[in-house]
mmCIF file of C-alpha atoms in Angstrom:
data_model
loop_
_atom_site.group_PDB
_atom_site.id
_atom_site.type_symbol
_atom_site.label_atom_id
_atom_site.label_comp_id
_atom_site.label_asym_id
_atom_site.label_seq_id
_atom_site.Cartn_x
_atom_site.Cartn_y
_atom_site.Cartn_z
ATOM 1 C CA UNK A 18 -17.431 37.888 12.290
ATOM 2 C CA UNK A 19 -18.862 40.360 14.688
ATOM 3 C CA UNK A 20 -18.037 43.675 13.369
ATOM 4 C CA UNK A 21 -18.929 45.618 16.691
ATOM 5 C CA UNK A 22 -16.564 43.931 17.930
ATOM 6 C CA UNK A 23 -13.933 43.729 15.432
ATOM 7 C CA UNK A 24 -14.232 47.991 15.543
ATOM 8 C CA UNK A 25 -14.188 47.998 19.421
ATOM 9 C CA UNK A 26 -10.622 45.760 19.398
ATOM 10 C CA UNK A 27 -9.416 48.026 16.562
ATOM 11 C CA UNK A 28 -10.358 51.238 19.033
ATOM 12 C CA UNK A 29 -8.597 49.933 21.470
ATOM 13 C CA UNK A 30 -4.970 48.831 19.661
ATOM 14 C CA UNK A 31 -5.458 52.344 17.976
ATOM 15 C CA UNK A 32 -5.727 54.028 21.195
ATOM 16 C CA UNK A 33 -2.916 51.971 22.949
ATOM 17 C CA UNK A 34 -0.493 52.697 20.260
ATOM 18 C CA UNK A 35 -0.667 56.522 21.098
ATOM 19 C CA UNK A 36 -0.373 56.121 24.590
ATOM 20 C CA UNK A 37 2.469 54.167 23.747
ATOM 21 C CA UNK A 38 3.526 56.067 21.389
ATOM 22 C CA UNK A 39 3.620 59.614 24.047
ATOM 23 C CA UNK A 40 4.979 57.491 26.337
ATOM 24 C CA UNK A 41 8.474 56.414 23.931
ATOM 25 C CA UNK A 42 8.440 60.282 23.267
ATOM 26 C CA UNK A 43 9.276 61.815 26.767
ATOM 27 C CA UNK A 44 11.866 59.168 27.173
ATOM 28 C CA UNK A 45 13.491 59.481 24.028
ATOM 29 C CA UNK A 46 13.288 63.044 24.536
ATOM 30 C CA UNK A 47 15.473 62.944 28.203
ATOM 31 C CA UNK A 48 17.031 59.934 27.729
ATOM 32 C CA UNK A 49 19.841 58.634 24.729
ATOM 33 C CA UNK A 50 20.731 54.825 24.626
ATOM 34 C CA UNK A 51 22.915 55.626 22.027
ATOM 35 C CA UNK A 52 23.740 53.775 18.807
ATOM 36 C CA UNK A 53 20.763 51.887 16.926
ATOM 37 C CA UNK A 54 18.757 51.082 19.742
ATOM 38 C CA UNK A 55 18.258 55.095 20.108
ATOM 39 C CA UNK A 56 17.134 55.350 16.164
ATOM 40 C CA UNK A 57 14.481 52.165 16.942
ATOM 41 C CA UNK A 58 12.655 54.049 20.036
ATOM 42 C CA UNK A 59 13.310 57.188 18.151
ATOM 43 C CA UNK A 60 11.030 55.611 15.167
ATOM 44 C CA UNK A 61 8.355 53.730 17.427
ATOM 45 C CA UNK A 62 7.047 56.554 18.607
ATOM 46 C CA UNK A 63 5.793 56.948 15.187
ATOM 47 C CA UNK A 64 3.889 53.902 15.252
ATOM 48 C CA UNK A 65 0.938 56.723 17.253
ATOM 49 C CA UNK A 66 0.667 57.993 13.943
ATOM 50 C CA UNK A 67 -0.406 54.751 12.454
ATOM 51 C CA UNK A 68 -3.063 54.448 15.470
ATOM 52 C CA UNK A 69 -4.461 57.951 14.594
ATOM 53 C CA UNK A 70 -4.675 56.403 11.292
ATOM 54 C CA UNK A 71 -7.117 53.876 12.583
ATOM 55 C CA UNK A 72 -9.271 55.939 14.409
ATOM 56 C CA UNK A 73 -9.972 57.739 11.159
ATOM 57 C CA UNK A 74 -10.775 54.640 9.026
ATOM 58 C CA UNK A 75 -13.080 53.652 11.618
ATOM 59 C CA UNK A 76 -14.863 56.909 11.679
ATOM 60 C CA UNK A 77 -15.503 56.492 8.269
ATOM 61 C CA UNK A 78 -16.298 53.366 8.181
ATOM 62 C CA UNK A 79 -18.954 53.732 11.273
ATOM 63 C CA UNK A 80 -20.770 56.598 9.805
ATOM 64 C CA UNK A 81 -21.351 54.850 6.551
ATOM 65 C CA UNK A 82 -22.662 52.151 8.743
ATOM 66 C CA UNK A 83 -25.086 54.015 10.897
ATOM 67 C CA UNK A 84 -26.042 55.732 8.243
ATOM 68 C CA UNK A 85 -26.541 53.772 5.313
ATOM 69 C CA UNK A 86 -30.119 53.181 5.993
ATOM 70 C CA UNK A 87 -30.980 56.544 6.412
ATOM 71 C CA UNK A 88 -32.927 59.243 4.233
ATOM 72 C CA UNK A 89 -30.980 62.566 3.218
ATOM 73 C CA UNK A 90 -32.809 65.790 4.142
ATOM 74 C CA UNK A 91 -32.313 68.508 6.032
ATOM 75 C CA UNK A 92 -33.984 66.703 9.435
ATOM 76 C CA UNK A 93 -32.106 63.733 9.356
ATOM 77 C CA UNK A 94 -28.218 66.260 8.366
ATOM 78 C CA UNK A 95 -29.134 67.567 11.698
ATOM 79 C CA UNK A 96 -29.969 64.918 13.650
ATOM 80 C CA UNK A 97 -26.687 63.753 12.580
ATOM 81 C CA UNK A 98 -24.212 66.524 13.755
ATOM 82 C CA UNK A 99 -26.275 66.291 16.855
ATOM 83 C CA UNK A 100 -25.807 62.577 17.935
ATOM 84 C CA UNK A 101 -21.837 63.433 16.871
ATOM 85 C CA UNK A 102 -21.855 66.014 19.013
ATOM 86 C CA UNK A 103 -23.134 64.869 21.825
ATOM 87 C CA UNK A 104 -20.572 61.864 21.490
ATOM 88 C CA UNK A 105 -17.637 63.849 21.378
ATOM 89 C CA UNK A 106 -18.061 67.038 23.201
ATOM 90 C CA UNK A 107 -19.354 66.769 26.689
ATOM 91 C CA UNK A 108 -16.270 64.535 27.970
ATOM 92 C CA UNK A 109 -13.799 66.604 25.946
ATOM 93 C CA UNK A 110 -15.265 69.818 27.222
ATOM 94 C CA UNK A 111 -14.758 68.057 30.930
ATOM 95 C CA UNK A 112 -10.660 67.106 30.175
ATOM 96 C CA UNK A 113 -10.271 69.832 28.223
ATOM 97 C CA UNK A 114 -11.851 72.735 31.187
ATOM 98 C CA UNK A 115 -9.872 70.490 33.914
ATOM 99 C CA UNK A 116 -6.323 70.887 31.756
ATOM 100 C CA UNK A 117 -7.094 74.924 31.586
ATOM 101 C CA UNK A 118 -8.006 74.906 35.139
ATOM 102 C CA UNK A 119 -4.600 73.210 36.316
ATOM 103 C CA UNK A 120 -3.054 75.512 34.064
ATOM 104 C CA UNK A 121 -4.787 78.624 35.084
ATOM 105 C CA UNK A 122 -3.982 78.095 38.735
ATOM 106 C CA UNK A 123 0.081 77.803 37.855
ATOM 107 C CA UNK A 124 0.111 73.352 38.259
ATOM 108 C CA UNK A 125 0.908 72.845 34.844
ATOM 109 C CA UNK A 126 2.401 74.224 31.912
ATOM 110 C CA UNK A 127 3.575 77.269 33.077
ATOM 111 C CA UNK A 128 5.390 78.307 30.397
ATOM 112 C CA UNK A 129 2.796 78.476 27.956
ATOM 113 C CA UNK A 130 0.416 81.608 27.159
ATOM 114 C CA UNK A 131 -3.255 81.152 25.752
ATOM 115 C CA UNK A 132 -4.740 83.820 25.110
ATOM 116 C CA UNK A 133 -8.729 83.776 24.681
ATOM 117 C CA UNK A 134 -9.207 83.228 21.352
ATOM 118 C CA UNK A 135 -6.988 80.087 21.642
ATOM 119 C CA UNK A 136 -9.360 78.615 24.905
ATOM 120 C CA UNK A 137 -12.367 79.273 22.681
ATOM 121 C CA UNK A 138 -11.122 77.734 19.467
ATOM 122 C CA UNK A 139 -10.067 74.817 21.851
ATOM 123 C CA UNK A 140 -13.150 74.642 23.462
ATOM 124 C CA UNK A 141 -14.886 74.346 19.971
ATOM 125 C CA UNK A 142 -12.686 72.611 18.186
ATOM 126 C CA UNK A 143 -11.462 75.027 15.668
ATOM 127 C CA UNK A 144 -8.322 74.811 13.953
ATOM 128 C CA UNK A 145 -5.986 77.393 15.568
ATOM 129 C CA UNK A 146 -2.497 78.186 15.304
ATOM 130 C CA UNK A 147 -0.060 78.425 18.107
ATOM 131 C CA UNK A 148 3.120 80.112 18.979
ATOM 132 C CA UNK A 149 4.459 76.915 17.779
ATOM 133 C CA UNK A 150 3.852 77.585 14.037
ATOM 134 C CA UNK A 151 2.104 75.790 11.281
ATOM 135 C CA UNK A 152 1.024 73.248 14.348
ATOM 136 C CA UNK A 153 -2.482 73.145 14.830
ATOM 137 C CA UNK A 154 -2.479 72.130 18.469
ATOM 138 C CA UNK A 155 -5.680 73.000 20.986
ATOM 139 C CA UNK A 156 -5.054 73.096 24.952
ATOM 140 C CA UNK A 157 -5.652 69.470 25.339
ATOM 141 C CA UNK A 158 -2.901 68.458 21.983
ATOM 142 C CA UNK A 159 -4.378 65.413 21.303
ATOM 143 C CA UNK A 160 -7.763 66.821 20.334
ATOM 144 C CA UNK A 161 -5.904 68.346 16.866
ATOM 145 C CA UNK A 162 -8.083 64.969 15.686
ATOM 146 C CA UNK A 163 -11.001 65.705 16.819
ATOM 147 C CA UNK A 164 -10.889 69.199 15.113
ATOM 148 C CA UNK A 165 -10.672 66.622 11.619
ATOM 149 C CA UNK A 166 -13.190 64.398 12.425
ATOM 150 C CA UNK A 167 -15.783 67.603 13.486
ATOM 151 C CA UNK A 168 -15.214 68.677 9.912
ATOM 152 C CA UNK A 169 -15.297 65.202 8.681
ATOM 153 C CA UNK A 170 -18.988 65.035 10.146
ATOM 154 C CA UNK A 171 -19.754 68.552 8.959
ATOM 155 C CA UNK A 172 -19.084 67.356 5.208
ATOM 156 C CA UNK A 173 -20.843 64.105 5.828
ATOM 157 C CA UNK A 174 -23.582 66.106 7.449
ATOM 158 C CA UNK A 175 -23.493 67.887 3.818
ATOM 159 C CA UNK A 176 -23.821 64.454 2.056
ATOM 160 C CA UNK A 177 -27.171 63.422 4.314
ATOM 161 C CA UNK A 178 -28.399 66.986 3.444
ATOM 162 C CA UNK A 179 -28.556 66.312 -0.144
ATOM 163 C CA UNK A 180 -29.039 62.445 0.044
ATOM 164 C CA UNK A 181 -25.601 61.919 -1.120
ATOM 165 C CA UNK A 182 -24.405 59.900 1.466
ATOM 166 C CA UNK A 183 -24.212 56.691 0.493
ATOM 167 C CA UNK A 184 -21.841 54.999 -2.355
ATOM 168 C CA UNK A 185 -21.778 58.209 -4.235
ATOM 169 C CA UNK A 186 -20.488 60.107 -1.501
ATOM 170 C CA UNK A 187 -17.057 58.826 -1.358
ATOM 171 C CA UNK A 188 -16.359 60.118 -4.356
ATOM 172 C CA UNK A 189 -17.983 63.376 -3.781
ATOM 173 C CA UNK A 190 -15.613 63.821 -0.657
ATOM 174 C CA UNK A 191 -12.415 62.644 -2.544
ATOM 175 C CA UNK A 192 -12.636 65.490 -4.801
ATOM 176 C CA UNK A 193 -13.887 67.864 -1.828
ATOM 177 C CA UNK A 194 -11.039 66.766 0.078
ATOM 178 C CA UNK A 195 -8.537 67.004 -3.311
ATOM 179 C CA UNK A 196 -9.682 70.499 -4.002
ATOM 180 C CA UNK A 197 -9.232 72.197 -0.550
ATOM 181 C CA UNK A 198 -5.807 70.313 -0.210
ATOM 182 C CA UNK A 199 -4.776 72.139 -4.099
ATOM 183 C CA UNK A 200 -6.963 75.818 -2.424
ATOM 184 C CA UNK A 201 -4.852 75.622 0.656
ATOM 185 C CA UNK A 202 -1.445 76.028 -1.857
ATOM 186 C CA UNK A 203 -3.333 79.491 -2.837
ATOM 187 C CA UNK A 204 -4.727 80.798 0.232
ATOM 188 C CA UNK A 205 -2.286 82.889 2.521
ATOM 189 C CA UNK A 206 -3.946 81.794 6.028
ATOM 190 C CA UNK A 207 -1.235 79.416 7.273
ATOM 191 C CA UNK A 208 -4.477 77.975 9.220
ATOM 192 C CA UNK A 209 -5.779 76.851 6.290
ATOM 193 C CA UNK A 210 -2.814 75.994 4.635
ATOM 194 C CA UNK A 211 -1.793 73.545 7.551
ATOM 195 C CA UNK A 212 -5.060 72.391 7.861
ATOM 196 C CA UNK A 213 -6.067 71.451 4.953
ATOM 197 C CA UNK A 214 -2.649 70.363 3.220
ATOM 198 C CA UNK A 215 -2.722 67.275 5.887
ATOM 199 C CA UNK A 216 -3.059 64.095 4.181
ATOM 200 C CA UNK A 217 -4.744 61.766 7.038
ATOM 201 C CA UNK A 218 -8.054 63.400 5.866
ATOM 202 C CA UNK A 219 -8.239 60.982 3.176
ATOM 203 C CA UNK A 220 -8.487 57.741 5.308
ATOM 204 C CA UNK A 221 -11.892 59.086 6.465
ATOM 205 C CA UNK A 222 -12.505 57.855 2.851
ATOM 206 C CA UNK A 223 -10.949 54.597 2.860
ATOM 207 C CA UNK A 224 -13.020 54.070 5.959
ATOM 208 C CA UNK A 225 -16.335 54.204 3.508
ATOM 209 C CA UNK A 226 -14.913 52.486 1.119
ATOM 210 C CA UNK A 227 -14.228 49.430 3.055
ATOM 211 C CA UNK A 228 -17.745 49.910 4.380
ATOM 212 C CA UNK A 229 -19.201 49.707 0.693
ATOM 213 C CA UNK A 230 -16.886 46.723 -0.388
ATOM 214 C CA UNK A 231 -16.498 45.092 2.587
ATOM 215 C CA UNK A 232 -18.440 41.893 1.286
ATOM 216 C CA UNK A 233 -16.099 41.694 -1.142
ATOM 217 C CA UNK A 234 -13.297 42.299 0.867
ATOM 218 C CA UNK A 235 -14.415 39.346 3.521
ATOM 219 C CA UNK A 236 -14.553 37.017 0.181
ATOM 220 C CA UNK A 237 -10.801 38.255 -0.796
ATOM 221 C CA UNK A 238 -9.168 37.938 2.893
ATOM 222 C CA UNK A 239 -11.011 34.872 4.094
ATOM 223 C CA UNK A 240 -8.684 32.520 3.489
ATOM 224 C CA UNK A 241 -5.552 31.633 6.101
ATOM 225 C CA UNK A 242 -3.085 32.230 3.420
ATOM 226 C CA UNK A 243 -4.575 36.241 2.531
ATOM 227 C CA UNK A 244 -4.571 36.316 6.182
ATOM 228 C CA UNK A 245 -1.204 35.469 6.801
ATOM 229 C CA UNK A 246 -0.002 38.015 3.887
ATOM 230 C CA UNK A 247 -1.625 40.609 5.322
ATOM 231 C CA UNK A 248 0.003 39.625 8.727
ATOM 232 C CA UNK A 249 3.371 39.519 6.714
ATOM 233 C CA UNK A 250 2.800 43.311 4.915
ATOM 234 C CA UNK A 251 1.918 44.509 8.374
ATOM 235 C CA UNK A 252 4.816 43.545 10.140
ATOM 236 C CA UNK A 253 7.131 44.547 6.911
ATOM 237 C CA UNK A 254 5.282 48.205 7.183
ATOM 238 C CA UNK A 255 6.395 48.201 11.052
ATOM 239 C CA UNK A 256 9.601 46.801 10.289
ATOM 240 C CA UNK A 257 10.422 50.284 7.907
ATOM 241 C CA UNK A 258 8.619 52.562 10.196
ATOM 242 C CA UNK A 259 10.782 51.374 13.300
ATOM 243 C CA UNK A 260 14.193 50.704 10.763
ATOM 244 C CA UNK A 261 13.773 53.406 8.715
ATOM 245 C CA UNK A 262 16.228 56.359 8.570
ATOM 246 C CA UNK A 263 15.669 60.276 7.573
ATOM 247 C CA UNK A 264 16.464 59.882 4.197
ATOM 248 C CA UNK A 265 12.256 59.014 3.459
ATOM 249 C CA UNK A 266 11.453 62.677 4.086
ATOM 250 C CA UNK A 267 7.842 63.224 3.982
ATOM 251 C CA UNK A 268 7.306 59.413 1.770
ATOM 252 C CA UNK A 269 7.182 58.191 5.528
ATOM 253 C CA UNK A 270 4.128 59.520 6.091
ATOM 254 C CA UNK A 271 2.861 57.366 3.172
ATOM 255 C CA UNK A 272 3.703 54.287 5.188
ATOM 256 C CA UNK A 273 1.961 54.987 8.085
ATOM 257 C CA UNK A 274 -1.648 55.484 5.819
ATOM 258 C CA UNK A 275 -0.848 51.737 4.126
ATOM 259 C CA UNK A 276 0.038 49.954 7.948
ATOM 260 C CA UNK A 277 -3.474 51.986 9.121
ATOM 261 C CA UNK A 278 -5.120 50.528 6.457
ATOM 262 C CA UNK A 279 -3.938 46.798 6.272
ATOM 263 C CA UNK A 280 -3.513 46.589 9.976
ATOM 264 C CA UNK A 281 -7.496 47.740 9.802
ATOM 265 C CA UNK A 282 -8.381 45.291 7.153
ATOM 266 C CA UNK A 283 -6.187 42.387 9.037
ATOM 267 C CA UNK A 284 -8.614 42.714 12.561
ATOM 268 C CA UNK A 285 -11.742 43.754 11.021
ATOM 269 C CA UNK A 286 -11.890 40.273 8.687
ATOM 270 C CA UNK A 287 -10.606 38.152 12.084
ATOM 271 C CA UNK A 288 -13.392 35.531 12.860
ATOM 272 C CA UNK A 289 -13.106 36.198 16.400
ATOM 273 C CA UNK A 290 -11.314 38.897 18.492
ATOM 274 C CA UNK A 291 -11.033 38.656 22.290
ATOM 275 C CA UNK A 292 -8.954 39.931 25.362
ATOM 276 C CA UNK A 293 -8.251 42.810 27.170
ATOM 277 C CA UNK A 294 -7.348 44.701 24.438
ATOM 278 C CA UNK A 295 -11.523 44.659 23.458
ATOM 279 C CA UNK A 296 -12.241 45.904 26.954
ATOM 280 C CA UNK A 297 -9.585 48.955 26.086
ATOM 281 C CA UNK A 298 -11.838 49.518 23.001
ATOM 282 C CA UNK A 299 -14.743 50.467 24.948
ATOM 283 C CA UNK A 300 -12.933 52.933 26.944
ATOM 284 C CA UNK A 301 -10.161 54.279 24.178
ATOM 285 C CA UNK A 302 -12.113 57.896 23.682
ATOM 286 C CA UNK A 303 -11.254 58.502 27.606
ATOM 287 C CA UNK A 304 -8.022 56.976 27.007
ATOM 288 C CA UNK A 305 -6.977 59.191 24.663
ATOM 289 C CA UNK A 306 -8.139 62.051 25.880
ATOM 290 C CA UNK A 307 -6.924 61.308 29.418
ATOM 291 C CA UNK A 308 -3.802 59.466 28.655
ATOM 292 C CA UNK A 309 -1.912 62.956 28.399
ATOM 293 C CA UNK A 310 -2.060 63.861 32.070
ATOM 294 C CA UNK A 311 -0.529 60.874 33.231
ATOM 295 C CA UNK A 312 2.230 61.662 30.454
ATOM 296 C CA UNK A 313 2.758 64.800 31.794
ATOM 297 C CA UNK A 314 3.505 63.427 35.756
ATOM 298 C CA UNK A 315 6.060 61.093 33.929
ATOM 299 C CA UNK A 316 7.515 64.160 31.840
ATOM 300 C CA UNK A 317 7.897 65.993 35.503
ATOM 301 C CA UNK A 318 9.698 62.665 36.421
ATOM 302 C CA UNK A 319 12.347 62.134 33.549
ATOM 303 C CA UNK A 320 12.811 66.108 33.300
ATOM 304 C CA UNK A 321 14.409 65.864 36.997
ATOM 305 C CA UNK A 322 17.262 64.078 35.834
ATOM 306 C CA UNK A 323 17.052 61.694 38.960
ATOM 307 C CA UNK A 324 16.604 58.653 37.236
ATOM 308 C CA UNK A 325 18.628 56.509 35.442
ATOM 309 C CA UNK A 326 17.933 54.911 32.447
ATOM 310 C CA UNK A 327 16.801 51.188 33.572
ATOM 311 C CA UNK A 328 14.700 53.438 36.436
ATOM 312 C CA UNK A 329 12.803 55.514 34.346
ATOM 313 C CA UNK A 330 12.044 52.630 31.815
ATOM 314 C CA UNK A 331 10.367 50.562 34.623
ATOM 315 C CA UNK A 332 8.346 54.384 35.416
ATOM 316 C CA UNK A 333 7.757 54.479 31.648
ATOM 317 C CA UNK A 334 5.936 51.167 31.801
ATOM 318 C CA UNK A 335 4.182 52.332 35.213
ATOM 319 C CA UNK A 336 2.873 55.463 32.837
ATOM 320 C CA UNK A 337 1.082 53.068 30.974
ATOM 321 C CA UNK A 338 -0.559 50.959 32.952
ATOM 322 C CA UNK A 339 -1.570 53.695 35.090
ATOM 323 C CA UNK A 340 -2.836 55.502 31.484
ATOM 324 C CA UNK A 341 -4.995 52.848 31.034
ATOM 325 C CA UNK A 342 -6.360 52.543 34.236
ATOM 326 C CA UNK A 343 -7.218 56.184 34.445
ATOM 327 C CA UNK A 344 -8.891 56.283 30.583
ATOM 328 C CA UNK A 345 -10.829 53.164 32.725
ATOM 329 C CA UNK A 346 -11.889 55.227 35.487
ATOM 330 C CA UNK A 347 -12.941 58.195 33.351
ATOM 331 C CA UNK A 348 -14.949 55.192 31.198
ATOM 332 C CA UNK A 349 -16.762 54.502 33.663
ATOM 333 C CA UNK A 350 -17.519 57.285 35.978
ATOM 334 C CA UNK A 351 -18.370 60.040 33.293
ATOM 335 C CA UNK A 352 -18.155 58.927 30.085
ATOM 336 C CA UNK A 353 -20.362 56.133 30.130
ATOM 337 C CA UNK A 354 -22.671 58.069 32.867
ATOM 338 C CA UNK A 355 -22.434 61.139 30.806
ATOM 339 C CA UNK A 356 -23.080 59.796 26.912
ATOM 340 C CA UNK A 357 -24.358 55.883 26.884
ATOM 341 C CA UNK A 358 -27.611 56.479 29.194
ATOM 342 C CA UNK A 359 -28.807 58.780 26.513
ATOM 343 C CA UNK A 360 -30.789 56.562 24.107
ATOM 344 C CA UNK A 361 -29.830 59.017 21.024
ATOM 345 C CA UNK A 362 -26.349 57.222 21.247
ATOM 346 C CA UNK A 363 -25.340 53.752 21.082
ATOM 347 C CA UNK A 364 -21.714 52.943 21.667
ATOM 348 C CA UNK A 365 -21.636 50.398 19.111
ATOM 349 C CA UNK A 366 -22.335 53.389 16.588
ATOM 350 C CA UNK A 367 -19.814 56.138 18.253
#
């Protein structure tokens, strides 16, 4: 098994399911079918929960990895949240100041009002709430995930510093993790009550637990037959995501976690993974943060009522493509200019 590998496919499924997954939403939202079929495309567009899922296993699981050979310290905490931020910031500070600047000049969502506080909590990745609510949503939505994993590497950073990081650090963060979700009942921020009441948090964890077990894991799933159960529970947690009516209430969200997690464990123990969808890892950090301007053209599109139904399906799958092609482009031309020339960042460990 090549891990690198097996991570990079798993990036890329992760980050196709949320395109896919924005995609279902503006045409559910403009268009009805009617009768079950409406319910099913209602309910895939949950399975971009179930990617975001993934992405946060393999966080976990990756910093465990990169750092499980390291010394704690003070030096070495730092040289941490540096490498982390160097990953994630530059290209999100270059999609993120290219949404505000459409915006800004009147192109885009004219409707909406930020006010500074929200462009600098955006810009910096602080949890901020909207006019929306209890949604913690910056400028460019999709990065609400990036605002967990920054704090996800600030308390890892906090394991390195004390030399904590390794197999006694899961359980350390657990109960971190458990106590600010019981705090946030207490506090009377609704910032902190919406951030820290989320649940996702946790798979961070299982992401460094499968890293510490994993050779133990690899023994327990290597046979075709553990294989082909896990294929089986996979495909029975789809089956209730896309069937599944209102009546699970916030249980749902439960289901989601267990398909992240044994659709994880089902590609990472695969002997050999190959395709396009492996190419799509290596660019699924553009793609996902680029993904949402593409969603936006096709928005414009199915808001004008012009299109029929079979239409705007065939402009649905057009989105896509042309989703992944752009996440492609921005691979390529920044990203990889911008971040994998710098030898303090590998992409194998991002």
């Amino acid at each position: 098994m090549k891990t690198n590998e097996n991570i990079q496919y798993l990036r890329g499924a992760a980050a196709l399911s949320v395109v896919m997954a924005h995609t279902l939403s503006t045409f559910t939202e403009f268009k009805d079918v009617g009768g079950f079929m409406s319910v099913i495309l209602n309910n895939l567009v949950l399975v971009g929960q179930v990617g975001v899922g993934v992405f946060f296993i393999i966080s976990g699981y990756i910093m465990s990895m990169t750092t499980v050979n390291k010394t704690g310290g003070g030096e070495n905490a730092g040289k941490f949240i540096f490498k982390r931020a160097v990953r994630i910031y530059p290209i999100y500070f270059i999609w993120t100041s290219v949404l505000i600047g459409l915006w800004y000049f009147g192109f885009i969502l004219k409707s909406h009002e930020y006010t500074s506080g929200k462009i600098i909590a955006s810009y910096l990745l602080l949890p901020y709430i909207s006019f929306k609510g209890d949604v913690i949503d910056p400028i460019l939505r999709q990065g609400w995930t990036l605002i967990y994993e920054a704090f996800y590497y600030l308390a890892f950073a906090g394991l390195i510093l004390f030399d904590k990081h390794r197999k006694r650090g899961i359980y350390i963060l657990t109960a971190f993790f458990i106590l600010l979700n019981i705090l946030s009942e207490f506090v009377t921020s609704p910032t902190a009550q919406s951030f820290f009441s989320i649940h996702d948090i946790y798979l961070f964890v299982v992401g460094m637990l499968i890293f510490q077990y994993q050779h133990r894991l690899l023994q327990a799933i290597k046979t075709k037959a553990s294989r082909w159960l896990l294929l089986l529970l996979f495909c029975v947690l789809l089956a209730t995501i896309t069937l599944k009516d209102a009546a699970m209430g916030d249980y749902a969200q439960y289901v989601h976690y267990l398909a992240a997690i044994v659709f994880f464990l089902y590609i990472f123990t695969a002997r050999q993974v190959s395709g396009w969808v492996l190419e799509i890892g290596n660019s699924s950090y553009s793609l996902y943060l680029t993904h949402g301007f593409v969603a936006m053209a096709y928005t414009v599109l199915a808001r004008s009522g012009r299109f029929g139904t079979p239409m705007l399906i065939v402009l649905g799958v057009v989105t896509f493509m042309v989703a992944v092609i752009v996440g492609e482009i921005s691979y390529r031309l920044i990203e990889r200019r911008l971040i994998f020339k710098r030898s303090t960042v590998a992409p194998a460990a991002s």
